[in-house]
Amino acid sequence: MERKNAWKTYDDGDLERLDKLTAGYIEYISTCKTERECAARAIEMAREAGYVSLKEARAAGTQLQPGSRVYADNHGKGIILFQLGSALLEEGFNILGAHIDSPRMDIKQNPLYESNDFALLDTHYYGGIKKYQWVTLPLAIHGVVARTDGSIVTVNVGEDPSDPVFCVTDLLIHLGHEQMEKKADKVIEGEDLDVLVGSRPLVVDKEALEAAKDADDDSPEALAAKTPVKAAIVKLLQDKYGFTEEDFLSAELEVVPAGRARSCGFDASMVLGYGQDDRVCAYTSLVAQLAAGELGRSAACILVDKEEIGSVGATGMTSRFFENTMAEIMDLAGQGGDLALRRALAASSMLSSDVSAAFDPTYASAFEPKNAAFFGRGISFNKFTGARGKSGSNDANAEYVAKIRRIMDEGGVAFQVTELGKVDQGGGGTIAYILAEYGMDVIDCGVPVLSMHAPWEVTSKADIYEAEKGYEAFLRLS
């Protein structure tokens, strides 16, 4: 059952639409490298498409009707969009769900230190990474610093061509004999992923330095007596970015690869960029939701945080935010009540929009080719995920898989049904099982990715195009 390469089926109209979609996608992942940035851009796009916030609708006492478009923001790190259809809400929703967090390094709460005339920031990696992949790369710092006066400082350093960048150093090959004998997961230890941020000391005149020695404060001048390079960084943070060393305690700063996503290959048929797991599915799901016309069943698009660390916390999928927001939507539509909500959740259908592992001929031994996802063959459906005996998996019902096949066929969508590598080779999970707990039908589907969880991942533009087509076709399901 080998699937046809989608590139062979495209006419000029397809290629024009593909180029437009992927250009927008490249811009999205180039400028949105954190969950906060992704959510903020999604809200901008939603408002441009006529969506209003749930808070606004509730404050105005708006009665939601078929065609109403509403979004809800979750702590600035997630968003759910709803478009109401003509059917009763308790008959269920068609739901797209993706995550907008990606593997990275988070700056610790007490991070800044000086060692041998270098200033460094201590980090704690987030999500599953191969730590050795993160050294000697140009890095950027994105995030927010919350100050005690209630103000927020937005940080984005390393993306503008005039910005400095940062890096994690590595041991030179000439002295690396012992290092090279270590296992891959020990070559670079987690505690060694410290970001190099400076080497120039703060120069303070002798009189000021003597006065600072007796001062009982954390001013840059006082710090300069013992740690002049750190002192210079503290002064720069205060003068240029408007926050103090103490403000790191209430900061969320993420270290990510610096630079824009790019078309990849002589033929520009692929995309190379950071965070494509899972922003490639988040973006195509969002575009499909915004493009929805008149609907029978209502549609929802969930863009959620914390999937890479277990979907935990107030902004993860295991929080009550989705359920509570559904209840609010149904109440504003005059169809509220706990029983109606339970019926709506159980009657819903979902595509868990998450990436799959693309077959890599360099590492062919990790895959079982008959059931692997291949570049250019369309959106990938994983009936199950999990690991070693499908542990921790949502395993979609055969009847639902058949329905999805029909939708894709009728929509002219190239698709493949795959699994994540060989049996017992490893595995992974998504948010699918969490939504399935409501009793709704759920299947994982998304874009195949090469080098998943690496700082720079690769996707096929054809698969991105087919994913967006597939998500649109699914939202039209009645």
Protein backbone atom coordinates (compact mmCIF):
# COMPACT_ATOMS: atom_id res chain seq x y z
CA MET A 1 0.00 0.00 0.00
CA GLU A 2 2.71 2.46 -0.94
CA ARG A 3 1.40 6.03 -1.08
CA LYS A 4 1.92 8.33 -4.06
CA ASN A 5 4.27 11.28 -3.77
CA ALA A 6 2.02 14.34 -3.57
CA TRP A 7 4.41 16.55 -5.55
CA LYS A 8 3.59 14.50 -8.66
CA THR A 9 -0.10 15.46 -8.45
CA TYR A 10 0.15 19.26 -8.17
CA ASP A 11 -0.96 21.72 -10.80
CA ASP A 12 0.02 25.41 -10.93
CA GLY A 13 -2.83 26.33 -8.58
CA ASP A 14 -1.65 23.85 -5.97
CA LEU A 15 1.92 25.11 -6.19
CA GLU A 16 0.81 28.71 -5.79
CA ARG A 17 -1.25 27.88 -2.70
CA LEU A 18 1.57 25.75 -1.31
CA ASP A 19 4.08 28.58 -1.71
CA LYS A 20 1.76 31.08 -0.01
CA LEU A 21 1.03 28.76 2.92
CA THR A 22 4.64 27.79 3.53
CA ALA A 23 5.88 31.39 3.24
CA GLY A 24 3.45 32.33 6.00
CA TYR A 25 4.58 29.32 8.01
CA ILE A 26 8.27 30.19 7.69
CA GLU A 27 7.53 33.71 8.91
CA TYR A 28 5.50 32.31 11.83
CA ILE A 29 8.19 29.98 13.16
CA SER A 30 10.91 32.56 12.52
CA THR A 31 9.22 35.18 14.70
CA CYS A 32 7.38 32.94 17.19
CA LYS A 33 9.90 30.84 19.12
CA THR A 34 8.13 30.58 22.48
CA GLU A 35 4.64 29.54 23.50
CA ARG A 36 3.89 33.16 24.49
CA GLU A 37 4.93 34.47 21.07
CA CYS A 38 2.93 31.75 19.29
CA ALA A 39 -0.20 32.47 21.33
CA ALA A 40 0.11 36.24 20.82
CA ARG A 41 0.44 35.85 17.05
CA ALA A 42 -2.49 33.42 16.97
CA ILE A 43 -4.64 35.99 18.74
CA GLU A 44 -3.61 38.66 16.22
CA MET A 45 -4.53 36.36 13.33
CA ALA A 46 -7.82 35.39 14.99
CA ARG A 47 -8.87 39.00 15.54
CA GLU A 48 -8.00 39.82 11.93
CA ALA A 49 -10.36 36.97 10.95
CA GLY A 50 -13.24 38.36 13.02
CA TYR A 51 -12.81 36.48 16.29
CA VAL A 52 -13.60 38.20 19.60
CA SER A 53 -12.31 37.20 23.02
CA LEU A 54 -14.51 35.19 25.35
CA LYS A 55 -14.02 37.89 27.99
CA GLU A 56 -15.36 40.53 25.62
CA ALA A 57 -18.32 38.38 24.63
CA ARG A 58 -19.14 37.61 28.24
CA ALA A 59 -18.83 41.26 29.35
CA ALA A 60 -21.12 42.36 26.53
CA GLY A 61 -23.64 39.62 27.27
CA THR A 62 -23.33 38.42 23.68
CA GLN A 63 -25.68 35.61 22.67
CA LEU A 64 -23.57 33.28 20.53
CA GLN A 65 -25.17 32.15 17.28
CA PRO A 66 -24.19 29.87 14.40
CA GLY A 67 -21.22 31.55 12.77
CA SER A 68 -20.02 33.24 15.98
CA ARG A 69 -16.23 33.24 16.34
CA VAL A 70 -14.74 33.39 19.84
CA TYR A 71 -11.32 32.72 21.33
CA ALA A 72 -10.09 32.23 24.89
CA ASP A 73 -6.55 33.02 26.08
CA ASN A 74 -4.87 30.89 28.74
CA HIS A 75 -2.28 32.92 30.69
CA GLY A 76 -0.80 34.19 27.43
CA LYS A 77 0.62 30.72 26.69
CA GLY A 78 -2.29 28.98 25.01
CA ILE A 79 -5.44 29.73 23.07
CA ILE A 80 -8.64 27.96 22.06
CA LEU A 81 -10.68 29.17 19.09
CA PHE A 82 -14.33 28.30 18.52
CA GLN A 83 -16.57 28.76 15.50
CA LEU A 84 -20.16 27.76 16.09
CA GLY A 85 -22.02 25.71 13.53
CA SER A 86 -25.73 25.25 12.85
CA ALA A 87 -26.08 21.97 14.80
CA LEU A 88 -26.83 21.79 18.50
CA LEU A 89 -23.63 22.03 20.50
CA GLU A 90 -24.33 18.87 22.47
CA GLU A 91 -24.05 17.01 19.16
CA GLY A 92 -20.32 17.61 19.45
CA PHE A 93 -17.45 19.65 18.05
CA ASN A 94 -14.79 18.92 15.46
CA ILE A 95 -11.58 19.68 17.34
CA LEU A 96 -8.01 20.30 16.18
CA GLY A 97 -5.44 20.23 18.99
CA ALA A 98 -1.73 21.05 18.76
CA HIS A 99 0.96 22.23 21.15
CA ILE A 100 3.08 25.37 20.83
CA ASP A 101 5.88 24.62 23.30
CA SER A 102 9.13 23.15 21.98
CA PRO A 103 12.34 21.72 23.46
CA ARG A 104 14.74 24.43 24.60
CA MET A 105 16.85 25.62 27.53
CA ASP A 106 15.22 27.67 30.30
CA ILE A 107 17.29 30.16 32.27
CA LYS A 108 17.27 29.29 35.97
CA GLN A 109 15.89 31.65 38.64
CA ASN A 110 19.36 32.41 40.06
CA PRO A 111 21.39 32.08 36.88
CA LEU A 112 24.05 34.75 36.50
CA TYR A 113 27.60 34.01 37.65
CA GLU A 114 31.21 34.77 36.80
CA SER A 115 33.92 32.17 36.30
CA ASN A 116 37.49 32.92 35.17
CA ASP A 117 36.53 36.24 33.59
CA PHE A 118 33.48 34.87 31.79
CA ALA A 119 29.86 35.71 32.61
CA LEU A 120 27.43 32.83 32.15
CA LEU A 121 23.76 32.03 32.65
CA ASP A 122 22.85 28.70 34.23
CA THR A 123 20.03 26.81 32.46
CA HIS A 124 17.72 23.84 32.88
CA TYR A 125 16.77 22.09 29.65
CA TYR A 126 13.08 21.71 28.81
CA GLY A 127 11.70 18.63 27.09
CA GLY A 128 13.56 15.75 25.51
CA ILE A 129 16.81 16.89 23.90
CA LYS A 130 20.13 15.44 22.84
CA LYS A 131 22.21 17.80 24.93
CA TYR A 132 25.26 17.62 22.68
CA GLN A 133 23.25 19.19 19.85
CA TRP A 134 22.94 22.50 21.73
CA VAL A 135 26.61 23.45 21.99
CA THR A 136 28.47 25.89 19.69
CA LEU A 137 25.25 27.17 18.13
CA PRO A 138 24.25 30.82 17.88
CA LEU A 139 21.51 31.20 20.47
CA ALA A 140 18.87 33.82 21.25
CA ILE A 141 17.04 34.64 24.48
CA HIS A 142 13.27 35.17 24.37
CA GLY A 143 10.81 35.66 27.19
CA VAL A 144 9.47 37.95 29.87
CA VAL A 145 10.66 39.39 33.16
CA ALA A 146 7.91 40.18 35.66
CA ARG A 147 8.87 42.96 38.07
CA THR A 148 7.42 43.45 41.54
CA ASP A 149 5.76 46.74 40.49
CA GLY A 150 3.52 44.72 38.15
CA SER A 151 5.29 45.71 34.93
CA ILE A 152 6.51 43.18 32.36
CA VAL A 153 9.76 43.45 30.42
CA THR A 154 9.70 41.60 27.10
CA VAL A 155 13.07 40.16 26.09
CA ASN A 156 14.09 39.17 22.56
CA VAL A 157 17.84 39.28 22.01
CA GLY A 158 19.67 37.48 19.22
CA GLU A 159 17.24 37.62 16.32
CA ASP A 160 17.84 41.07 14.81
CA PRO A 161 21.00 41.17 12.64
CA SER A 162 22.33 43.97 14.86
CA ASP A 163 21.82 41.90 18.05
CA PRO A 164 24.53 39.92 19.77
CA VAL A 165 23.97 36.17 20.07
CA PHE A 166 24.93 33.67 22.76
CA CYS A 167 26.36 30.17 22.87
CA VAL A 168 27.22 27.11 24.94
CA THR A 169 30.88 26.19 24.54
CA ASP A 170 32.38 22.77 23.84
CA LEU A 171 35.76 21.20 24.47
CA LEU A 172 38.20 21.42 21.58
CA ILE A 173 38.83 18.14 19.73
CA HIS A 174 42.56 18.35 20.57
CA LEU A 175 41.78 17.83 24.27
CA GLY A 176 38.64 15.77 23.85
CA HIS A 177 39.94 12.20 24.09
CA GLU A 178 38.19 11.39 27.38
CA GLN A 179 35.06 13.25 26.37
CA MET A 180 34.79 11.29 23.10
CA GLU A 181 34.82 8.00 25.01
CA LYS A 182 31.65 8.90 26.92
CA LYS A 183 28.15 7.77 25.96
CA ALA A 184 26.18 10.28 23.91
CA ASP A 185 23.90 11.20 26.83
CA LYS A 186 26.96 12.02 28.97
CA VAL A 187 29.15 13.86 26.45
CA ILE A 188 27.47 17.10 27.55
CA GLU A 189 25.94 17.07 31.02
CA GLY A 190 22.75 19.02 31.76
CA GLU A 191 24.50 21.19 34.32
CA ASP A 192 27.12 22.11 31.70
CA LEU A 193 24.58 23.78 29.40
CA ASP A 194 25.55 27.22 30.64
CA VAL A 195 25.15 30.09 28.21
CA LEU A 196 28.12 32.37 27.59
CA VAL A 197 26.91 35.99 27.84
CA GLY A 198 29.97 38.19 28.44
CA SER A 199 33.70 38.62 29.06
CA ARG A 200 34.23 42.38 29.42
CA PRO A 201 34.70 43.67 32.97
CA LEU A 202 33.03 46.74 34.35
CA VAL A 203 35.69 49.37 34.80
CA VAL A 204 35.10 51.51 37.89
CA ASP A 205 37.46 54.30 38.99
CA LYS A 206 39.51 53.65 42.12
CA GLU A 207 37.57 56.03 44.36
CA ALA A 208 34.19 54.56 43.40
CA LEU A 209 35.57 51.04 43.78
CA GLU A 210 36.78 51.73 47.31
CA ALA A 211 33.43 53.23 48.24
CA ALA A 212 31.60 50.26 46.75
CA LYS A 213 33.63 47.79 48.80
CA ASP A 214 32.02 49.15 51.95
CA ALA A 215 28.52 49.36 50.45
CA ASP A 216 26.00 46.74 51.48
CA ASP A 217 24.10 46.46 48.19
CA ASP A 218 23.99 44.60 44.89
CA SER A 219 24.82 47.57 42.69
CA PRO A 220 27.07 46.91 39.69
CA GLU A 221 29.74 49.05 41.32
CA ALA A 222 29.66 46.92 44.47
CA LEU A 223 29.79 43.71 42.43
CA ALA A 224 32.72 45.01 40.36
CA ALA A 225 35.11 44.61 43.26
CA LYS A 226 34.93 40.80 43.11
CA THR A 227 33.09 39.89 39.90
CA PRO A 228 33.65 42.70 37.38
CA VAL A 229 32.41 40.78 34.31
CA LYS A 230 29.19 39.81 36.06
CA ALA A 231 28.88 43.40 37.24
CA ALA A 232 29.09 44.63 33.66
CA ILE A 233 26.25 42.32 32.63
CA VAL A 234 24.12 43.42 35.61
CA LYS A 235 24.65 47.06 34.65
CA LEU A 236 23.80 46.35 31.00
CA LEU A 237 20.59 44.54 31.99
CA GLN A 238 19.58 47.50 34.14
CA ASP A 239 20.49 50.20 31.63
CA LYS A 240 19.36 48.55 28.37
CA TYR A 241 16.63 46.13 29.34
CA GLY A 242 15.27 47.68 32.52
CA PHE A 243 15.53 44.84 35.04
CA THR A 244 17.81 43.86 37.91
CA GLU A 245 19.54 40.62 38.82
CA GLU A 246 16.88 40.08 41.49
CA ASP A 247 14.22 40.16 38.75
CA PHE A 248 15.52 36.85 37.38
CA LEU A 249 13.53 35.31 40.25
CA SER A 250 10.28 36.08 38.43
CA ALA A 251 11.44 35.69 34.84
CA GLU A 252 10.58 33.19 32.12
CA LEU A 253 13.51 33.36 29.72
CA GLU A 254 13.99 30.72 27.05
CA VAL A 255 17.20 30.01 25.15
CA VAL A 256 16.47 29.01 21.56
CA PRO A 257 18.42 28.76 18.30
CA ALA A 258 19.01 32.20 16.78
CA GLY A 259 18.05 32.91 13.19
CA ARG A 260 15.21 32.52 10.75
CA ALA A 261 13.72 29.35 9.33
CA ARG A 262 14.68 28.80 5.70
CA SER A 263 13.67 26.85 2.65
CA CYS A 264 15.86 23.75 2.49
CA GLY A 265 17.34 21.96 -0.51
CA PHE A 266 18.37 23.12 -4.00
CA ASP A 267 14.72 22.74 -4.97
CA ALA A 268 13.46 24.60 -1.88
CA SER A 269 11.04 21.72 -1.28
CA MET A 270 11.59 21.57 2.48
CA VAL A 271 11.68 23.84 5.53
CA LEU A 272 14.59 23.95 7.99
CA GLY A 273 13.69 25.66 11.25
CA TYR A 274 13.47 25.52 15.03
CA GLY A 275 10.36 24.34 16.87
CA GLN A 276 8.58 22.58 14.01
CA ASP A 277 7.47 20.01 16.59
CA ASP A 278 4.74 21.01 16.95
CA ARG A 279 4.34 24.46 15.47
CA VAL A 280 4.05 23.02 11.98
CA CYS A 281 0.78 21.40 13.09
CA ALA A 282 -0.23 24.37 15.24
CA TYR A 283 0.11 26.79 12.33
CA THR A 284 -1.72 24.61 9.80
CA SER A 285 -4.48 23.89 12.35
CA LEU A 286 -4.85 27.61 13.04
CA VAL A 287 -4.97 28.48 9.34
CA ALA A 288 -7.59 25.78 8.75
CA GLN A 289 -9.73 27.03 11.65
CA LEU A 290 -9.58 30.63 10.43
CA ALA A 291 -10.47 29.56 6.89
CA ALA A 292 -13.58 27.61 7.93
CA GLY A 293 -16.74 28.73 6.14
CA GLU A 294 -20.27 27.87 7.21
CA LEU A 295 -20.26 24.79 9.41
CA GLY A 296 -22.75 22.16 10.48
CA ARG A 297 -20.90 20.93 13.56
CA SER A 298 -19.07 23.56 15.58
CA ALA A 299 -15.29 23.70 15.27
CA ALA A 300 -12.54 24.26 17.83
CA CYS A 301 -8.77 24.69 17.57
CA ILE A 302 -6.68 24.17 20.71
CA LEU A 303 -3.11 25.49 20.87
CA VAL A 304 -1.70 24.34 24.18
CA ASP A 305 1.46 24.60 26.27
CA LYS A 306 3.58 22.09 28.27
CA GLU A 307 3.12 19.04 26.03
CA GLU A 308 6.86 18.45 25.93
CA ILE A 309 6.95 17.93 29.71
CA GLY A 310 3.76 15.92 30.16
CA SER A 311 0.95 18.44 29.48
CA VAL A 312 1.00 19.49 33.13
CA GLY A 313 0.18 22.75 34.90
CA ALA A 314 -2.38 25.47 34.36
CA THR A 315 -1.44 25.89 30.69
CA GLY A 316 -1.07 22.19 29.86
CA MET A 317 -3.78 20.00 28.34
CA THR A 318 -4.47 18.27 31.66
CA SER A 319 -5.73 21.54 33.16
CA ARG A 320 -9.49 22.28 33.24
CA PHE A 321 -9.11 25.23 30.89
CA PHE A 322 -10.52 23.46 27.84
CA GLU A 323 -13.47 21.98 29.71
CA ASN A 324 -14.25 25.24 31.50
CA THR A 325 -14.07 27.22 28.28
CA MET A 326 -16.40 24.76 26.54
CA ALA A 327 -18.88 25.29 29.38
CA GLU A 328 -18.64 29.08 28.94
CA ILE A 329 -19.20 28.84 25.18
CA MET A 330 -22.23 26.60 25.57
CA ASP A 331 -23.68 28.88 28.23
CA LEU A 332 -23.30 31.98 26.03
CA ALA A 333 -25.02 30.05 23.24
CA GLY A 334 -27.99 29.35 25.53
CA GLN A 335 -27.17 25.63 25.54
CA GLY A 336 -25.42 25.36 28.90
CA GLY A 337 -25.65 22.80 31.67
CA ASP A 338 -23.40 20.05 32.93
CA LEU A 339 -25.20 17.23 31.14
CA ALA A 340 -25.18 19.11 27.83
CA LEU A 341 -21.45 19.74 28.26
CA ARG A 342 -20.77 16.06 28.96
CA ARG A 343 -22.77 15.05 25.90
CA ALA A 344 -20.93 17.58 23.73
CA LEU A 345 -17.52 16.36 24.87
CA ALA A 346 -18.37 12.70 24.35
CA ALA A 347 -19.89 13.36 20.92
CA SER A 348 -16.90 15.36 19.67
CA SER A 349 -14.27 14.20 17.20
CA MET A 350 -10.65 15.24 17.39
CA LEU A 351 -7.48 15.28 15.38
CA SER A 352 -4.54 15.47 17.77
CA SER A 353 -2.39 17.59 15.49
CA ASP A 354 1.12 16.46 16.29
CA VAL A 355 4.11 15.55 14.20
CA SER A 356 5.34 12.10 13.29
CA ALA A 357 8.86 10.78 12.72
CA ALA A 358 9.84 10.93 9.06
CA PHE A 359 11.77 8.01 7.58
CA ASP A 360 15.45 8.95 7.47
CA PRO A 361 17.56 6.78 5.12
CA THR A 362 20.67 7.62 7.15
CA TYR A 363 19.07 5.89 10.15
CA ALA A 364 16.91 3.38 8.29
CA SER A 365 17.46 0.67 10.91
CA ALA A 366 15.25 2.58 13.38
CA PHE A 367 12.20 2.35 11.10
CA GLU A 368 9.91 -0.34 9.73
CA PRO A 369 9.46 0.99 6.16
CA LYS A 370 5.98 -0.41 5.46
CA ASN A 371 4.57 1.65 8.34
CA ALA A 372 6.91 4.65 8.33
CA ALA A 373 6.04 8.21 7.37
CA PHE A 374 7.78 9.45 4.23
CA PHE A 375 8.42 12.98 3.05
CA GLY A 376 6.10 14.19 0.31
CA ARG A 377 3.39 11.58 0.84
CA GLY A 378 1.05 13.78 2.81
CA ILE A 379 -0.34 14.16 6.28
CA SER A 380 0.53 11.28 8.59
CA PHE A 381 -2.05 9.50 10.77
CA ASN A 382 -0.83 7.51 13.75
CA LYS A 383 -3.55 5.13 14.94
CA PHE A 384 -1.53 4.77 18.13
CA THR A 385 1.60 6.21 19.69
CA GLY A 386 3.10 5.18 23.04
CA ALA A 387 6.06 2.88 23.56
CA ARG A 388 6.77 -0.82 24.01
CA GLY A 389 3.41 -2.49 23.65
CA LYS A 390 1.59 0.82 22.97
CA SER A 391 2.03 1.84 26.60
CA GLY A 392 0.57 5.28 27.33
CA SER A 393 -1.13 5.42 23.95
CA ASN A 394 -4.42 6.57 22.57
CA ASP A 395 -5.37 3.83 20.10
CA ALA A 396 -8.02 5.12 17.70
CA ASN A 397 -11.09 2.98 16.96
CA ALA A 398 -11.15 1.29 13.55
CA GLU A 399 -14.51 2.89 12.74
CA TYR A 400 -13.08 6.34 13.35
CA VAL A 401 -10.02 5.61 11.20
CA ALA A 402 -12.35 4.55 8.39
CA LYS A 403 -14.32 7.80 8.73
CA ILE A 404 -11.09 9.82 8.60
CA ARG A 405 -9.96 7.92 5.49
CA ARG A 406 -13.25 8.80 3.78
CA ILE A 407 -12.91 12.49 4.70
CA MET A 408 -9.37 12.64 3.32
CA ASP A 409 -10.31 10.82 0.13
CA GLU A 410 -13.31 13.07 -0.49
CA GLY A 411 -11.19 16.14 0.21
CA GLY A 412 -8.45 15.09 -2.20
CA VAL A 413 -5.91 15.02 0.63
CA ALA A 414 -2.73 12.97 0.34
CA PHE A 415 -2.30 10.97 3.53
CA GLN A 416 -0.37 8.04 5.01
CA VAL A 417 -1.07 5.85 8.04
CA THR A 418 2.11 5.31 10.02
CA GLU A 419 3.73 4.54 13.35
CA LEU A 420 6.68 5.97 15.29
CA GLY A 421 9.61 3.72 14.43
CA LYS A 422 10.18 0.01 14.94
CA VAL A 423 8.47 -1.91 17.72
CA ASP A 424 10.53 -1.60 20.93
CA GLN A 425 12.78 1.01 19.31
CA GLY A 426 11.43 3.81 21.49
CA GLY A 427 8.24 5.82 21.25
CA GLY A 428 6.47 8.98 22.29
CA GLY A 429 3.14 10.48 23.25
CA THR A 430 0.84 13.42 22.54
CA ILE A 431 -2.22 15.12 24.03
CA ALA A 432 -4.52 12.60 22.32
CA TYR A 433 -5.13 10.37 25.34
CA ILE A 434 -6.17 13.35 27.48
CA LEU A 435 -9.05 14.35 25.22
CA ALA A 436 -9.99 10.71 24.68
CA GLU A 437 -10.80 10.51 28.40
CA TYR A 438 -14.02 12.42 27.63
CA GLY A 439 -15.09 9.54 25.40
CA MET A 440 -14.58 11.38 22.12
CA ASP A 441 -12.94 9.83 19.07
CA VAL A 442 -9.30 10.95 18.72
CA ILE A 443 -6.49 10.12 16.34
CA ASP A 444 -2.99 11.57 16.08
CA CYS A 445 -2.12 13.18 12.80
CA GLY A 446 0.41 15.68 11.56
CA VAL A 447 3.45 16.45 9.48
CA PRO A 448 6.45 14.05 9.32
CA VAL A 449 9.64 15.62 10.69
CA LEU A 450 13.32 14.83 10.23
CA SER A 451 15.69 15.43 13.17
CA MET A 452 12.76 15.83 15.58
CA HIS A 453 13.66 17.69 18.81
CA ALA A 454 16.96 18.88 17.35
CA PRO A 455 17.63 22.63 17.36
CA TRP A 456 16.91 22.65 13.62
CA GLU A 457 14.24 20.30 12.24
CA VAL A 458 13.22 19.56 8.65
CA THR A 459 9.75 19.21 7.09
CA SER A 460 8.40 18.80 3.56
CA LYS A 461 6.43 21.70 2.10
CA ALA A 462 4.12 19.19 0.39
CA ASP A 463 3.25 17.60 3.74
CA ILE A 464 2.61 21.03 5.27
CA TYR A 465 0.22 21.83 2.42
CA GLU A 466 -1.57 18.49 2.70
CA ALA A 467 -1.89 18.88 6.48
CA GLU A 468 -3.69 22.20 6.14
CA LYS A 469 -5.98 20.71 3.47
CA GLY A 470 -6.67 17.74 5.72
CA TYR A 471 -7.50 19.89 8.72
CA GLU A 472 -9.91 21.97 6.64
CA ALA A 473 -11.60 18.84 5.31
CA PHE A 474 -11.97 17.50 8.86
CA LEU A 475 -13.60 20.70 10.13
CA ARG A 476 -16.27 20.32 7.44
CA LEU A 477 -17.24 16.92 8.87
CA SER A 478 -20.94 16.93 9.74
